[in-house]
Amino acid sequence: MIVPVLQVVGEAYQNLNVFMVGASIPPAQGAFALSKLRQLLNNWNAERAKVWCDVFASFTLVPSLSPHTIGPNAATFATVIRPVSIDYVALNLNTNAPSTFTQIDLIDRQMYERLATPGISTSIPTAVYYEEDWPNGKLFFYPVPNYAYPVRFSYRTLLADEVTLLDSLDFPPGYQDAVTLTLTEMIADATGRAVPQQTTLLAR
């Protein structure tokens, strides 16, 4: 469902009886609610339970490169937003149809640090450590790949949090109420209004 940001903000204020339906929202109040909305979406991006689906993306390994980077800032693997986490990685051993995938194990920092020879190379890496750096993440493949195989990732999609009052949000079912009611709770203190009990129950 596509919902204008201004509608979400307006309904949040209406839930607190600050502005009536159809009333214009003054710039200061609009900017404040927009700031809280961005904060809400940004926080939800960090929570696995709030994200509704995963993204599959395919890239090509760069031989002898370590680490590979992933994200929006001139990264090895270019994505619109740096993945918060990576849930699955597989190597495509057959570039012609049909694809033949072999899974690459995801390891944590401690496991990567215990590797005796992290710089050795091979055509088929068996493990990868994802360092959630910023603005790009870093992928440390082990062994370091020396062949340009395609590689496929699965990572969670993210809610767009750099929105303006003139933008629209594209929500799956249920998200409009979740966002609007939670925003109502976030702006309540600044308005001097108590959050209606029914709003709190519905937001949960």
mmCIF file of C-alpha atoms in Angstrom:
data_model
loop_
_atom_site.group_PDB
_atom_site.id
_atom_site.type_symbol
_atom_site.label_atom_id
_atom_site.label_comp_id
_atom_site.label_asym_id
_atom_site.label_seq_id
_atom_site.Cartn_x
_atom_site.Cartn_y
_atom_site.Cartn_z
ATOM 1 C CA MET A 1 0.000 0.000 0.000
ATOM 2 C CA ILE A 2 1.388 3.408 -0.997
ATOM 3 C CA VAL A 3 0.756 6.045 1.672
ATOM 4 C CA PRO A 4 1.858 9.707 1.594
ATOM 5 C CA VAL A 5 4.205 10.618 4.437
ATOM 6 C CA LEU A 6 2.066 13.690 5.116
ATOM 7 C CA GLN A 7 -0.929 11.396 5.671
ATOM 8 C CA VAL A 8 0.986 9.294 8.203
ATOM 9 C CA VAL A 9 2.109 12.410 10.063
ATOM 10 C CA GLY A 10 -1.377 13.928 9.950
ATOM 11 C CA GLU A 11 -3.035 10.778 11.301
ATOM 12 C CA ALA A 12 -0.480 10.562 14.130
ATOM 13 C CA TYR A 13 -1.408 14.090 15.234
ATOM 14 C CA GLN A 14 -5.112 13.345 14.776
ATOM 15 C CA ASN A 15 -4.789 10.335 17.103
ATOM 16 C CA LEU A 16 -3.699 12.788 19.802
ATOM 17 C CA ASN A 17 -6.431 15.317 18.934
ATOM 18 C CA VAL A 18 -3.797 17.938 18.121
ATOM 19 C CA PHE A 19 -5.039 18.680 14.614
ATOM 20 C CA MET A 20 -8.394 17.878 13.106
ATOM 21 C CA VAL A 21 -8.858 15.852 9.931
ATOM 22 C CA GLY A 22 -7.996 17.977 6.913
ATOM 23 C CA ALA A 23 -6.185 20.662 8.918
ATOM 24 C CA SER A 24 -2.857 21.968 7.672
ATOM 25 C CA ILE A 25 0.110 20.992 9.821
ATOM 26 C CA PRO A 26 2.412 23.923 10.671
ATOM 27 C CA PRO A 27 5.989 23.555 9.370
ATOM 28 C CA ALA A 28 7.565 23.172 12.817
ATOM 29 C CA GLN A 29 5.202 20.359 13.843
ATOM 30 C CA GLY A 30 5.583 18.704 10.461
ATOM 31 C CA ALA A 31 9.384 18.781 10.689
ATOM 32 C CA PHE A 32 9.309 17.379 14.231
ATOM 33 C CA ALA A 33 7.055 14.460 13.312
ATOM 34 C CA LEU A 34 9.111 13.775 10.179
ATOM 35 C CA SER A 35 12.273 13.598 12.297
ATOM 36 C CA LYS A 36 10.599 11.066 14.614
ATOM 37 C CA LEU A 37 9.338 9.063 11.628
ATOM 38 C CA ARG A 38 12.855 8.831 10.200
ATOM 39 C CA GLN A 39 14.107 7.756 13.620
ATOM 40 C CA LEU A 40 11.403 5.078 13.833
ATOM 41 C CA LEU A 41 12.177 3.628 10.390
ATOM 42 C CA ASN A 42 15.907 3.726 11.055
ATOM 43 C CA ASN A 43 15.481 1.859 14.354
ATOM 44 C CA TRP A 44 13.270 -0.759 12.728
ATOM 45 C CA ASN A 45 15.931 -1.364 10.092
ATOM 46 C CA ALA A 46 18.191 -2.605 12.880
ATOM 47 C CA GLU A 47 15.602 -5.115 14.108
ATOM 48 C CA ARG A 48 15.276 -8.374 12.209
ATOM 49 C CA ALA A 49 11.647 -8.899 13.277
ATOM 50 C CA LYS A 50 10.536 -5.597 11.728
ATOM 51 C CA VAL A 51 11.800 -6.383 8.207
ATOM 52 C CA TRP A 52 9.328 -8.276 6.047
ATOM 53 C CA CYS A 53 11.483 -9.924 3.397
ATOM 54 C CA ASP A 54 14.962 -10.767 2.172
ATOM 55 C CA VAL A 55 16.712 -9.633 -0.989
ATOM 56 C CA PHE A 56 18.661 -11.918 -3.311
ATOM 57 C CA ALA A 57 21.526 -10.162 -5.090
ATOM 58 C CA SER A 58 24.244 -11.541 -7.367
ATOM 59 C CA PHE A 59 27.732 -10.141 -7.891
ATOM 60 C CA THR A 60 31.064 -11.326 -9.271
ATOM 61 C CA LEU A 61 34.105 -11.945 -7.108
ATOM 62 C CA VAL A 62 37.258 -9.932 -7.765
ATOM 63 C CA PRO A 63 40.283 -12.260 -7.791
ATOM 64 C CA SER A 64 42.897 -11.712 -5.037
ATOM 65 C CA LEU A 65 40.869 -8.943 -3.371
ATOM 66 C CA SER A 66 40.367 -8.973 0.395
ATOM 67 C CA PRO A 67 38.179 -7.657 1.735
ATOM 68 C CA HIS A 68 35.398 -7.150 -0.794
ATOM 69 C CA THR A 69 33.160 -4.232 0.192
ATOM 70 C CA ILE A 70 29.384 -4.001 -0.135
ATOM 71 C CA GLY A 71 27.283 -0.859 0.066
ATOM 72 C CA PRO A 72 26.551 2.463 -1.645
ATOM 73 C CA ASN A 73 29.951 4.188 -1.439
ATOM 74 C CA ALA A 74 31.951 2.974 -4.481
ATOM 75 C CA ALA A 75 31.910 -0.558 -3.064
ATOM 76 C CA THR A 76 33.085 -3.745 -4.782
ATOM 77 C CA PHE A 77 29.456 -4.916 -4.650
ATOM 78 C CA ALA A 78 27.223 -1.882 -5.167
ATOM 79 C CA THR A 79 23.954 -1.780 -3.218
ATOM 80 C CA VAL A 80 21.612 1.118 -2.493
ATOM 81 C CA ILE A 81 21.987 0.622 1.262
ATOM 82 C CA ARG A 82 24.653 -1.294 3.176
ATOM 83 C CA PRO A 83 23.151 -4.606 4.356
ATOM 84 C CA VAL A 84 22.514 -4.701 8.101
ATOM 85 C CA SER A 85 23.292 -8.413 8.059
ATOM 86 C CA ILE A 86 23.959 -11.125 5.504
ATOM 87 C CA ASP A 87 22.063 -14.370 5.977
ATOM 88 C CA TYR A 88 23.227 -16.560 3.090
ATOM 89 C CA VAL A 89 26.107 -16.660 0.619
ATOM 90 C CA ALA A 90 26.596 -19.140 -2.233
ATOM 91 C CA LEU A 91 29.060 -19.510 -5.063
ATOM 92 C CA ASN A 92 27.791 -20.223 -8.577
ATOM 93 C CA LEU A 93 30.182 -22.811 -10.020
ATOM 94 C CA ASN A 94 28.446 -22.896 -13.399
ATOM 95 C CA THR A 95 28.079 -19.569 -15.157
ATOM 96 C CA ASN A 96 26.030 -21.269 -17.875
ATOM 97 C CA ALA A 97 22.549 -22.672 -17.245
ATOM 98 C CA PRO A 98 21.739 -24.433 -15.084
ATOM 99 C CA SER A 99 23.363 -22.609 -12.170
ATOM 100 C CA THR A 100 25.174 -24.811 -9.688
ATOM 101 C CA PHE A 101 25.432 -23.255 -6.248
ATOM 102 C CA THR A 102 27.631 -24.297 -3.352
ATOM 103 C CA GLN A 103 27.000 -22.607 -0.017
ATOM 104 C CA ILE A 104 29.709 -20.539 1.668
ATOM 105 C CA ASP A 105 29.674 -20.745 5.462
ATOM 106 C CA LEU A 106 29.064 -17.534 7.395
ATOM 107 C CA ILE A 107 31.540 -17.153 10.254
ATOM 108 C CA ASP A 108 31.851 -14.557 12.997
ATOM 109 C CA ARG A 109 34.797 -12.329 13.886
ATOM 110 C CA GLN A 110 36.220 -14.708 16.477
ATOM 111 C CA MET A 111 36.233 -17.619 14.016
ATOM 112 C CA TYR A 112 37.925 -15.456 11.378
ATOM 113 C CA GLU A 113 40.569 -14.249 13.850
ATOM 114 C CA ARG A 114 41.415 -17.866 14.729
ATOM 115 C CA LEU A 115 42.286 -18.696 11.105
ATOM 116 C CA ALA A 116 45.995 -19.474 10.927
ATOM 117 C CA THR A 117 46.445 -18.411 7.282
ATOM 118 C CA PRO A 118 43.638 -16.002 6.311
ATOM 119 C CA GLY A 119 45.582 -14.765 3.293
ATOM 120 C CA ILE A 120 45.853 -18.062 1.402
ATOM 121 C CA SER A 121 43.983 -18.197 -1.890
ATOM 122 C CA THR A 122 41.857 -20.681 -3.780
ATOM 123 C CA SER A 123 39.302 -20.682 -6.576
ATOM 124 C CA ILE A 124 36.508 -21.764 -4.215
ATOM 125 C CA PRO A 125 36.233 -19.963 -0.873
ATOM 126 C CA THR A 126 34.463 -21.968 1.823
ATOM 127 C CA ALA A 127 33.735 -19.286 4.435
ATOM 128 C CA VAL A 128 33.130 -15.561 4.743
ATOM 129 C CA TYR A 129 33.134 -13.114 7.632
ATOM 130 C CA TYR A 130 30.922 -10.024 7.268
ATOM 131 C CA GLU A 131 32.148 -6.960 9.108
ATOM 132 C CA GLU A 132 29.312 -4.439 9.441
ATOM 133 C CA ASP A 133 31.454 -1.401 8.763
ATOM 134 C CA TRP A 134 30.041 1.944 7.608
ATOM 135 C CA PRO A 135 29.194 3.244 5.011
ATOM 136 C CA ASN A 136 30.193 -0.033 3.329
ATOM 137 C CA GLY A 137 30.315 -3.474 4.877
ATOM 138 C CA LYS A 138 33.408 -5.653 4.454
ATOM 139 C CA LEU A 139 33.408 -9.278 3.298
ATOM 140 C CA PHE A 140 36.443 -11.357 4.210
ATOM 141 C CA PHE A 141 36.333 -14.531 2.119
ATOM 142 C CA TYR A 142 38.381 -17.531 3.211
ATOM 143 C CA PRO A 143 40.423 -18.616 1.442
ATOM 144 C CA VAL A 144 40.792 -15.438 -0.616
ATOM 145 C CA PRO A 145 39.186 -16.152 -4.017
ATOM 146 C CA ASN A 146 41.505 -16.188 -7.043
ATOM 147 C CA TYR A 147 38.786 -16.782 -9.639
ATOM 148 C CA ALA A 148 35.911 -14.504 -10.665
ATOM 149 C CA TYR A 149 32.996 -16.775 -9.819
ATOM 150 C CA PRO A 150 29.519 -15.244 -9.463
ATOM 151 C CA VAL A 151 28.349 -15.115 -5.866
ATOM 152 C CA ARG A 152 24.796 -14.795 -4.559
ATOM 153 C CA PHE A 153 23.763 -13.123 -1.306
ATOM 154 C CA SER A 154 20.594 -13.062 0.741
ATOM 155 C CA TYR A 155 20.125 -10.129 3.097
ATOM 156 C CA ARG A 156 17.192 -8.345 4.633
ATOM 157 C CA THR A 157 15.537 -5.513 2.774
ATOM 158 C CA LEU A 158 15.403 -2.126 4.485
ATOM 159 C CA LEU A 159 12.720 0.464 5.031
ATOM 160 C CA ALA A 160 13.450 3.763 3.314
ATOM 161 C CA ASP A 161 14.228 6.163 6.165
ATOM 162 C CA GLU A 162 15.495 9.225 4.268
ATOM 163 C CA VAL A 163 11.994 10.472 3.497
ATOM 164 C CA THR A 164 10.453 13.921 3.221
ATOM 165 C CA LEU A 165 6.928 15.149 3.840
ATOM 166 C CA LEU A 166 6.362 15.106 0.087
ATOM 167 C CA ASP A 167 7.353 11.451 -0.306
ATOM 168 C CA SER A 168 5.202 8.328 -0.102
ATOM 169 C CA LEU A 169 5.867 5.078 1.734
ATOM 170 C CA ASP A 170 5.210 1.727 0.098
ATOM 171 C CA PHE A 171 4.049 -0.648 2.856
ATOM 172 C CA PRO A 172 3.060 -4.321 2.968
ATOM 173 C CA PRO A 173 -0.278 -5.040 4.701
ATOM 174 C CA GLY A 174 -0.307 -4.017 8.346
ATOM 175 C CA TYR A 175 2.663 -1.656 8.252
ATOM 176 C CA GLN A 176 0.662 1.557 7.835
ATOM 177 C CA ASP A 177 -1.050 1.099 11.191
ATOM 178 C CA ALA A 178 2.158 -0.090 12.856
ATOM 179 C CA VAL A 179 4.082 2.989 11.710
ATOM 180 C CA THR A 180 1.287 5.516 12.304
ATOM 181 C CA LEU A 181 0.390 4.292 15.789
ATOM 182 C CA THR A 182 4.010 3.995 16.912
ATOM 183 C CA LEU A 183 4.691 7.501 15.572
ATOM 184 C CA THR A 184 1.700 8.692 17.606
ATOM 185 C CA GLU A 185 3.395 7.371 20.751
ATOM 186 C CA MET A 186 6.727 8.969 19.817
ATOM 187 C CA ILE A 187 5.367 12.496 19.331
ATOM 188 C CA ALA A 188 2.907 12.470 22.243
ATOM 189 C CA ASP A 189 5.209 13.968 24.918
ATOM 190 C CA ALA A 190 6.117 16.937 22.737
ATOM 191 C CA THR A 191 2.429 17.734 22.169
ATOM 192 C CA GLY A 192 1.546 17.536 25.853
ATOM 193 C CA ARG A 193 -1.144 14.982 25.071
ATOM 194 C CA ALA A 194 -1.576 11.554 26.616
ATOM 195 C CA VAL A 195 -1.571 8.587 24.269
ATOM 196 C CA PRO A 196 -5.063 7.054 24.201
ATOM 197 C CA GLN A 197 -5.062 3.578 25.726
ATOM 198 C CA GLN A 198 -6.627 2.124 22.584
ATOM 199 C CA THR A 199 -3.797 3.552 20.496
ATOM 200 C CA THR A 200 -1.204 1.885 22.738
ATOM 201 C CA LEU A 201 -3.002 -1.444 22.509
ATOM 202 C CA LEU A 202 -3.281 -1.271 18.735
ATOM 203 C CA ALA A 203 0.368 -0.200 18.350
ATOM 204 C CA ARG A 204 1.466 -3.332 20.170
#
